[in-house]
Amino acid sequence: MKITSTSCICPVLVCLCFVQRCYGTAHHSSIKVMRNQTKHIEGETEVHHRPKRGWVWNQFFVLEEHMGPDPQYVGKLHSNSDKGDGSVKYILTGEGAGTIFIIDDTTGDIHSTKSLDREQKTHYVLHAQAIDRRTNKPLEPESEFIIKVQDINDNAPKFTDGPYIVTVPEMSDMGTSVLQVTATDADDPTYGNSARVVYSILQGQPYFSVDPKTGVIRTALHNMDREAREHYSVVIQAKDMAGQVGGLSGSTTVNITLTDVNDNPPRFPQKHYQLYVPESAQVGSAVGKIKANDADTGSNADMTYSIINGDGMGIFSISTDKETREGILSLKKPLNYEKKKSYTLNIEGANTHLDFRFSHLGPFKDATMLKIIVGDVDEPPLFSMPSYLMEVYENAKIGTVVGTVLAQDPDSTNSLVRYFINYNVEDDRFFNIDANTGTIRTTKVLDREETPWYNITVTASEIDNPDLLSHVTVGIRVLDVNDNPPELAREYDIIVCENSKPGQVIHTISATDKDDFANGPRFNFFLDERLPVNPNFTLKDNEAAAAPSPSGFVHAREMGVCGPAMQKPSCPRLV
């Protein structure tokens, strides 16, 4: 400390304190300070204070958390001017002066009256002054000094961020870093070991370990399997005093979850399955499900199903439900119990996302055999043809057989079949059917020229199950018979000029027939033989010789079946 005076050499105020740096008793002692005086041009004197090595003259120490019955002695202020006669008065000002710290104004002894907490306030800045008690004049300038609160180990380490939740992949290598935890200690890190923390694991061995200095948690075992155990609760302790006996400690919990990797292949619970599918199942419909189990989760458990062989490969298909991870079996072609009663499929389930680090645990697929039993279903009768075409001549007698339809029960029971014709209420019923034989007969005389074609619907049902019906269309063609005579196309009124020459064509006449071409033209024209012969006129057939006409009346008669060249009416000429 350097003290400058404008008059003379001043006495020196010396603040003395010594604290042994340990957790035992603090020793306080005063020391004699040597002074070297140097005269300056202005007459000033500079005083050099040389504290004994290891002693601090301008700083006091007080232990925190003092709980003794008496005030804690802090240190002593002493001035060289003090002869011990009580003439010097010591005054203390600054932080805590008079409340926390009190001074004996005669002896200069300072005491702490309250228990202090270093973690709340580490030091106090105060000012000391020595005055003449008689004159109240300062014996020296005011001096500043510090009272430092000395730390004791009164704070345990704390984990401010816990509890922790963390994940690590299963099957990780031993020593894989999981998490670094950090505990803080409110004690003084620069003094002793009060804030020197050491980490240890209280719960979680032998699966995990912790670095005692850094707090890094690592896996401690090889091949930790999520499927065997997924969750771990690890308790980490932080202890101060470098872990020594008597140190304070705090703990936290680290919840560790093993995340999944694809280290498990899919497996079918059974090597053989059986599925019942009725033969009435619709093409394209789902007929069954199958599932392989995978101990993994998420995308590591995704798989696809396929049919790898079997006699039902062309009949069935399989797809994968991505949500349920099931194989959905669907029907591609109709089933027929009477033709094939069972099928066999070999089905494979394979992972879609492979992790080649674990390929040695594979193969990551599995197969099973599925036997499909086709169920017999009572089916409606089956007609021998998809449709029928029948023929019958017109004018046939009532009850004439037109034809026969045939339907059979396709099931193994081979139930008897009954037949009937579907008629609308307003329909004329020209046909009926034998319920037992399926024979169709006429119920009325048919006229081709009126209705040449009939379409009827025949229904077949089983006696044992009348609700099972089948329908078939029957087309009936009415064949022509020659039951219509030729007729002149129209009534003719012919006018002949008087100056007509012999052999001159005066008119051409024609005839028609309602019958089919086979029973119609060509025609033969002739004059009515019942009338007298008229020598003035003759009738000449296009295909026949001329004949005399007695009166001009013309008759036509059919000449039999025409060939292809005769498919139009013949036209005779009247001469």
XYZ file of C-alpha atoms in Angstrom, residues 11-14 76-93 103-110 127-143:
47
model
C 1.177 6.588 10.627
C 0.085 3.565 8.663
C -3.318 1.783 8.948
C -2.654 -1.875 8.497
C -8.064 -6.767 12.786
C -7.430 -3.189 11.683
C -4.367 -1.564 13.183
C -2.686 1.799 12.697
C 0.926 2.567 13.565
C -0.391 5.618 15.319
C -2.202 3.434 17.795
C -0.131 3.387 21.049
C -2.703 1.303 22.818
C -4.028 4.168 24.908
C -7.442 4.269 23.243
C -6.804 7.530 21.459
C -7.339 5.968 18.029
C -10.854 5.235 16.836
C -11.447 2.751 14.034
C -14.385 3.280 11.686
C -15.755 0.669 9.213
C -17.990 1.578 6.253
C -15.786 -3.473 14.424
C -14.449 -2.736 17.881
C -13.579 0.915 17.385
C -10.837 0.720 20.005
C -9.066 -2.514 19.131
C -9.937 -2.655 15.403
C -11.198 -6.234 15.694
C -13.812 -7.125 13.005
C -13.560 0.964 3.809
C -11.517 1.450 6.972
C -10.484 4.702 8.642
C -8.527 5.604 11.777
C -9.322 8.974 13.433
C -8.093 10.777 16.482
C -10.709 10.199 19.128
C -10.032 13.644 20.681
C -10.060 15.744 17.541
C -12.088 13.465 15.225
C -9.496 14.149 12.573
C -8.287 11.370 10.308
C -4.937 10.018 11.199
C -4.562 8.716 7.625
C -6.587 8.522 4.412
C -9.485 6.070 4.101
C -8.386 2.598 2.917
